[in-house]
mmCIF file of C-alpha atoms in Angstrom:
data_model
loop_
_atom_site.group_PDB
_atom_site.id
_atom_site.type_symbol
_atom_site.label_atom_id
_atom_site.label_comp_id
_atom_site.label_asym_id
_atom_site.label_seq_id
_atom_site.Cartn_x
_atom_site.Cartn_y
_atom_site.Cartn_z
ATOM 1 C CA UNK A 1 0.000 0.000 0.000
ATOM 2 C CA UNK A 2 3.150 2.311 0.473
ATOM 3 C CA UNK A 3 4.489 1.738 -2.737
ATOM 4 C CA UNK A 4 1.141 2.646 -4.553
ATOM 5 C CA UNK A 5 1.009 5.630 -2.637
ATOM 6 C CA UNK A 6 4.738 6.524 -3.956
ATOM 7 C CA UNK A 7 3.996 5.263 -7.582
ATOM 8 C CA UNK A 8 1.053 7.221 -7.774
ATOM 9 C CA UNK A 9 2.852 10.825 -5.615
ATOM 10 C CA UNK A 10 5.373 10.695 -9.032
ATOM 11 C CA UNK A 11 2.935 10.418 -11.857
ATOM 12 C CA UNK A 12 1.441 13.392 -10.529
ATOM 13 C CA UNK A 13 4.593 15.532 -10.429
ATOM 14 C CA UNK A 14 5.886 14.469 -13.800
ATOM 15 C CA UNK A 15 2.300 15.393 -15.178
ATOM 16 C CA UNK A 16 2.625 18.609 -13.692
ATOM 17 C CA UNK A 17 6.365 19.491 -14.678
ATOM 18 C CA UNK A 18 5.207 18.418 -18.899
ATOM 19 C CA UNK A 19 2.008 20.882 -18.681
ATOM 20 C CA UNK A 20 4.820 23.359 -17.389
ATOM 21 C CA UNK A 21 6.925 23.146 -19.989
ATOM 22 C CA UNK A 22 4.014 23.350 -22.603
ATOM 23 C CA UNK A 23 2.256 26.434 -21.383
ATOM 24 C CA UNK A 24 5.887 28.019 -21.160
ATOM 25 C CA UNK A 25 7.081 27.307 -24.785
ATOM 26 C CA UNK A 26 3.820 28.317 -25.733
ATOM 27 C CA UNK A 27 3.681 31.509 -23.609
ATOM 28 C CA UNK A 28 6.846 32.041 -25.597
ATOM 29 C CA UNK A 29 5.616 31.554 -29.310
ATOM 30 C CA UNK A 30 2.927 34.117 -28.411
ATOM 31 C CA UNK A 31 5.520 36.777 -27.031
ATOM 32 C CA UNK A 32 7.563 36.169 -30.688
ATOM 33 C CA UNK A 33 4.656 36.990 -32.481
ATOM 34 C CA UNK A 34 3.126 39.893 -30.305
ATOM 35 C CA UNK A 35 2.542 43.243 -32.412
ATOM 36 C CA UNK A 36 3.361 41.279 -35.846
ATOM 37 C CA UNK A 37 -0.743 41.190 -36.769
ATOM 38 C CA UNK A 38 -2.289 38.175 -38.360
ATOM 39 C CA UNK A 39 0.631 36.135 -39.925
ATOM 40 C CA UNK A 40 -1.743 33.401 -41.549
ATOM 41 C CA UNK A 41 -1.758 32.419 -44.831
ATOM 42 C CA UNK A 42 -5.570 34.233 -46.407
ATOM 43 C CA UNK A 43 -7.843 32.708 -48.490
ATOM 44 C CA UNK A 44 -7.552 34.172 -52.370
ATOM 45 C CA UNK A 45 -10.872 36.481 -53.094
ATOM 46 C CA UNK A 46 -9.444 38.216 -55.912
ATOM 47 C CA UNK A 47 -10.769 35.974 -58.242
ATOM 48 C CA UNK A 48 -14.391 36.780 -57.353
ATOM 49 C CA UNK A 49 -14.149 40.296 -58.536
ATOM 50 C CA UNK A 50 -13.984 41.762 -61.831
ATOM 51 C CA UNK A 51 -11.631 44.494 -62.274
ATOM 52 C CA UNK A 52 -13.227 47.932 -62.772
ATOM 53 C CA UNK A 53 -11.588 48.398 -66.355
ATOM 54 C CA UNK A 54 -12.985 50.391 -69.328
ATOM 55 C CA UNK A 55 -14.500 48.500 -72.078
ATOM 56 C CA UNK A 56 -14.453 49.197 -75.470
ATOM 57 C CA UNK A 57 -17.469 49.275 -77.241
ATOM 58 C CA UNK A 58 -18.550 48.837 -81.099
ATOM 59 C CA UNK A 59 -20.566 51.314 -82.992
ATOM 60 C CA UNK A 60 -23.825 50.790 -84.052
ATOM 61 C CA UNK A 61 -23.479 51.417 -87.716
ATOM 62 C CA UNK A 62 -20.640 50.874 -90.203
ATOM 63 C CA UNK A 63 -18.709 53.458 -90.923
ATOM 64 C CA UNK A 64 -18.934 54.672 -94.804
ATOM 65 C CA UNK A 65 -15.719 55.603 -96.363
ATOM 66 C CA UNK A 66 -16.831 57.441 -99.447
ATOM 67 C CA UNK A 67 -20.126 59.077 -97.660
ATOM 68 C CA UNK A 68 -19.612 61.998 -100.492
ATOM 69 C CA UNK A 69 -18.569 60.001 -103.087
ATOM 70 C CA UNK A 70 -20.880 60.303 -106.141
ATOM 71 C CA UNK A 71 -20.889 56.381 -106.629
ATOM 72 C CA UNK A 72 -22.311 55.746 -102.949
ATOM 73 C CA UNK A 73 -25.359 58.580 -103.385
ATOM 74 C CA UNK A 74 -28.371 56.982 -104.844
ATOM 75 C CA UNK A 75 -29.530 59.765 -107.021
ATOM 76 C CA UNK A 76 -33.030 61.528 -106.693
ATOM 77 C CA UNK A 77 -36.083 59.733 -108.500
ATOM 78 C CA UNK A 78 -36.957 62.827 -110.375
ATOM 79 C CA UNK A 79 -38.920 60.446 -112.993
ATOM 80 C CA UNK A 80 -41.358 58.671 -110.066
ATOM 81 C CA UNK A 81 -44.722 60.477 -109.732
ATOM 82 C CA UNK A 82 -44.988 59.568 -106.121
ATOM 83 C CA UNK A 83 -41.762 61.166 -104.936
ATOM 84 C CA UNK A 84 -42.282 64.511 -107.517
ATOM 85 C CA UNK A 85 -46.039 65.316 -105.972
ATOM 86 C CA UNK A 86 -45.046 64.330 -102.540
ATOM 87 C CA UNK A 87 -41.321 64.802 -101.786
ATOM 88 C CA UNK A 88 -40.561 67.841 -103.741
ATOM 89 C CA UNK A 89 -44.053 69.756 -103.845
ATOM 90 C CA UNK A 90 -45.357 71.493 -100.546
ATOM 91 C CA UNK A 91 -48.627 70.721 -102.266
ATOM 92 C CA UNK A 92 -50.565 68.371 -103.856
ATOM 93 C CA UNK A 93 -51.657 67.797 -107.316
ATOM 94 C CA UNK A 94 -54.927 69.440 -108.067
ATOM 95 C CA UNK A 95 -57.752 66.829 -109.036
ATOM 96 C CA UNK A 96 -57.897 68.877 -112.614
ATOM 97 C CA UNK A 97 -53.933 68.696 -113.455
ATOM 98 C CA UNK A 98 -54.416 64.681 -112.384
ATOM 99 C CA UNK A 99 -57.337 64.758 -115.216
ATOM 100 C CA UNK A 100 -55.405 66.166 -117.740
ATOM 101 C CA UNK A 101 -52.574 64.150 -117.182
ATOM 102 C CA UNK A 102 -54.735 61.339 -117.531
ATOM 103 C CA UNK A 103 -55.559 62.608 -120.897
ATOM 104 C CA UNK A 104 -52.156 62.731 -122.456
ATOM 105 C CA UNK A 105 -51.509 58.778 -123.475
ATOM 106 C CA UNK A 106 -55.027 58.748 -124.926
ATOM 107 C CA UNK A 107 -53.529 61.976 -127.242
ATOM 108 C CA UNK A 108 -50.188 60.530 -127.690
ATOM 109 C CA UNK A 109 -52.051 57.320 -128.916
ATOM 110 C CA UNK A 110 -54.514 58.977 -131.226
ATOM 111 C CA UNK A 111 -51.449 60.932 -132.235
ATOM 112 C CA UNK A 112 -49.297 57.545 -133.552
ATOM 113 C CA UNK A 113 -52.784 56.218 -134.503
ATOM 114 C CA UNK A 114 -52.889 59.177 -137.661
ATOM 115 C CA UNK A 115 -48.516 58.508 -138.174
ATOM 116 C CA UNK A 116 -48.893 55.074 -138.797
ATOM 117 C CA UNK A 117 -52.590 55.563 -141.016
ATOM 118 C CA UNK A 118 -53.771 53.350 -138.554
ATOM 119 C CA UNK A 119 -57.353 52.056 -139.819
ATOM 120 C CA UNK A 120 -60.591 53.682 -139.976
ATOM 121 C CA UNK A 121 -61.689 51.635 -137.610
ATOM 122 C CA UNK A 122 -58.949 51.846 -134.943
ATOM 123 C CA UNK A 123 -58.964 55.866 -135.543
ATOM 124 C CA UNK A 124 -62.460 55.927 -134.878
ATOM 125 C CA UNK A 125 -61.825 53.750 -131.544
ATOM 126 C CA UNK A 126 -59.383 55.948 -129.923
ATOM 127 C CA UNK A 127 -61.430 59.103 -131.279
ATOM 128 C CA UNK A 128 -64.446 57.938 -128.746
ATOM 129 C CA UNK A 129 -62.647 57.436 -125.943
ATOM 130 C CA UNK A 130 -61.032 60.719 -126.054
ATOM 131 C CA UNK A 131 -63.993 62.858 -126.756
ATOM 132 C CA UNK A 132 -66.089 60.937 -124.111
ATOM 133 C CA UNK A 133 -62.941 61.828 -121.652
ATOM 134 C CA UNK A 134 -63.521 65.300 -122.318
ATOM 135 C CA UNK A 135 -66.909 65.386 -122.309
ATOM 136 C CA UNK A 136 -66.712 64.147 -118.388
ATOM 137 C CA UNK A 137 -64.585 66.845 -117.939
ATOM 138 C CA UNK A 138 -66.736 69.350 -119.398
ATOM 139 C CA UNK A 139 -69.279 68.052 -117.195
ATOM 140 C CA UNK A 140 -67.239 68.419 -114.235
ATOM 141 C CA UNK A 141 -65.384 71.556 -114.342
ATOM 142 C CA UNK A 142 -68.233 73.607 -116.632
ATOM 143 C CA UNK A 143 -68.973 76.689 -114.122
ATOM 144 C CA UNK A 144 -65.556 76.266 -112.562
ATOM 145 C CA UNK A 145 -62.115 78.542 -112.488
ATOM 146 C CA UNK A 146 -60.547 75.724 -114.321
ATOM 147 C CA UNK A 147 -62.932 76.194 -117.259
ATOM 148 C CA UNK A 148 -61.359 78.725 -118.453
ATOM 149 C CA UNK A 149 -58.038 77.404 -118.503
ATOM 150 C CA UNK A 150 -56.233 77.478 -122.085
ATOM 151 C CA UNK A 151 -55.621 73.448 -121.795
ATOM 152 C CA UNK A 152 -59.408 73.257 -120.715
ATOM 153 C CA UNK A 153 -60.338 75.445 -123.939
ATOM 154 C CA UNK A 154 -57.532 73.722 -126.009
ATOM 155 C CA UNK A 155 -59.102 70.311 -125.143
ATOM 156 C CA UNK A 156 -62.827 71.218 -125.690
ATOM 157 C CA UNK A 157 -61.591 72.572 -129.503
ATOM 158 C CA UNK A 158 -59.645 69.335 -129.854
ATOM 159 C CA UNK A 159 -62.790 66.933 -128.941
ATOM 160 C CA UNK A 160 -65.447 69.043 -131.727
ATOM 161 C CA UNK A 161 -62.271 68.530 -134.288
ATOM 162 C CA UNK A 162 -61.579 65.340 -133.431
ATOM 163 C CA UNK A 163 -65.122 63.960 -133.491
ATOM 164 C CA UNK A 164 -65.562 65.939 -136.898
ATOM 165 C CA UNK A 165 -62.720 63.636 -138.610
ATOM 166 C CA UNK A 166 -64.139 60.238 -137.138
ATOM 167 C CA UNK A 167 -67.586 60.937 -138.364
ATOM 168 C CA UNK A 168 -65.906 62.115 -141.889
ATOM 169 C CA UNK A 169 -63.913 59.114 -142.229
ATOM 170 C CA UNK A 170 -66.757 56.881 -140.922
ATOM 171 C CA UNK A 171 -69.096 58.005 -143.807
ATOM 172 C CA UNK A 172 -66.425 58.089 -146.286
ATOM 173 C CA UNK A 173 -66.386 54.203 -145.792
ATOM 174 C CA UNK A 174 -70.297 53.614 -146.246
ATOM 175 C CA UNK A 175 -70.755 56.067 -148.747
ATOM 176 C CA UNK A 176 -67.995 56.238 -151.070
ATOM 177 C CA UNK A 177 -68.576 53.459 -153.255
ATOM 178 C CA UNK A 178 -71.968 54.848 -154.080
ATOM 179 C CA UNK A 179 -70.924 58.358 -154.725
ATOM 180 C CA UNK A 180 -68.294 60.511 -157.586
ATOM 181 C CA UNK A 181 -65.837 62.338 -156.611
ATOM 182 C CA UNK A 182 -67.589 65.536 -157.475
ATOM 183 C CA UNK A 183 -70.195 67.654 -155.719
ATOM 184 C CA UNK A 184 -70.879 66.019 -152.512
ATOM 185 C CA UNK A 185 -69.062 63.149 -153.232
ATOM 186 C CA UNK A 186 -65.950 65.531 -152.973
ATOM 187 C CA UNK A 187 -65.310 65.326 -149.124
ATOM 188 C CA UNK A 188 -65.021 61.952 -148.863
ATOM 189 C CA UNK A 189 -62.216 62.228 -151.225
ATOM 190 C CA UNK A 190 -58.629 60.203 -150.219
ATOM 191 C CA UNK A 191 -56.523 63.570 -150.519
ATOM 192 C CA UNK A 192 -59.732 65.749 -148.283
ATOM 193 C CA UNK A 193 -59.245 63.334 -145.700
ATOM 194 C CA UNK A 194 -55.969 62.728 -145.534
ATOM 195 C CA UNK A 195 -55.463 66.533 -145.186
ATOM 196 C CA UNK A 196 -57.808 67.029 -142.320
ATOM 197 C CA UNK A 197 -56.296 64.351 -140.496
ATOM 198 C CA UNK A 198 -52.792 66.064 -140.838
ATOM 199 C CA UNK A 199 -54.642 69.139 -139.699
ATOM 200 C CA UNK A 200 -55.778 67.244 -136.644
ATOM 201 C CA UNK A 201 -52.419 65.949 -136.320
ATOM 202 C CA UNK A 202 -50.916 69.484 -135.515
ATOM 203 C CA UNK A 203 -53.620 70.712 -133.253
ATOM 204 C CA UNK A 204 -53.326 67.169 -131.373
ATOM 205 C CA UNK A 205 -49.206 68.206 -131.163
ATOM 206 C CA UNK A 206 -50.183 71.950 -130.051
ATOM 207 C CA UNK A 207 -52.298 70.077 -127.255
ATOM 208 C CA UNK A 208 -50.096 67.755 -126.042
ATOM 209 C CA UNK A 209 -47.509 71.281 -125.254
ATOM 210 C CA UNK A 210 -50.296 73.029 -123.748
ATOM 211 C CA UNK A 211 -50.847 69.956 -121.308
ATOM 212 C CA UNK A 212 -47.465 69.480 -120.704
ATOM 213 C CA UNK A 213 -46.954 72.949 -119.625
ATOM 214 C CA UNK A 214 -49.789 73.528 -117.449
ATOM 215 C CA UNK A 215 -48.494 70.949 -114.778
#
């Protein structure tokens, strides 16, 4: 019973001297490091931000080289009714000049119609449609400012004359064969008709200028 008292006095002072020595070398790391801060090794963050640097960005549109260059300018559709009565004019074509206009194939037709001695026939077609044109513009603009326009007068002298050589040539075809070439007979005559359609012919050219010029 002695000897386990002694055995047991010595573990406890050999314990005691070891947690000594620990808590002094300890005590001593800690003084070696006082007033050095934090000397860890830190976790790396940077590679969760994204540095604040400028970016260069791309313009929206292309940049033209020859902006003044003649070959890159797309030039003006002078020749497209749509862009001469709306683009360039501050107003818009008055219902009687769009008439008119309308009028000026039917001449230009009636006009190649007497060049080429186009048939009686196919004169005589072209002839209705243009006087019944101008007769539904006398109807519309008789009593009107535009009534006494020269192309309005120029038109309604054209439509008489024009009517007066379709009916000639008309009755020159059922008639002729039954009648000389003398007294009455004499106006449906080759040369007679052939010279009032080359009088026609010039006052259809004069009216084609005076429509032309009134727009």
């Amino acid at each position: 019973m002695k000897k386990l008292a002694v055995l047991f006095l010595a573990v406890i002072l050999s314990s005691t001297m070891c947690f000594g020595w620990g808590f002094k070398k300890s005590s001593k790391d800690t003084a070696s490091t006082e007033g050095r801060g934090y000397v860890g090794t830190l976790p790396d963050i940077s590679k969760s931000f994204n540095a604040n640097e400028p970016k260069t960005t791309k313009p929206l549109f292309e940049e033209s080289k020859d902006f003044n260059s003649a070959d890159e300018i797309k030039p003006v559709p002078r020749d497209n009714p749509a862009f001469v009565n709306i683009i360039l004019k501050d107003n818009k074509t008055s219902p009687y000049l769009n008439d008119i206009n309308e009028l000026l194939p039917q001449l230009e037709n009636l006009l190649s119609c007497i060049e080429d001695r186009g048939s009686v026939q196919l004169f005589n077609a072209k002839a209705f449609f243009f006087t019944k044109t101008v007769e539904y513009l006398r109807n519309k603009y008789e009593g009107t400012p535009e009534s006494s326009y020269v192309s309005f007068q120029k038109l309604m002298e054209l439509s008489t004359h024009t009517q007066s050589v379709a009916t000639l040539r008309e009755e020159a075809e059922k008639y002729r064969p039954y009648m000389a070439y003398t007294g009455a007979g004499y106006l449906y005559n080759d040369n007679v008709i052939d010279q009032q359609l080359e009088y026609l012919k010039t006052e259809i050219e004069d009216t084609i200028v005076v429509l032309k010029e009134a727009h």
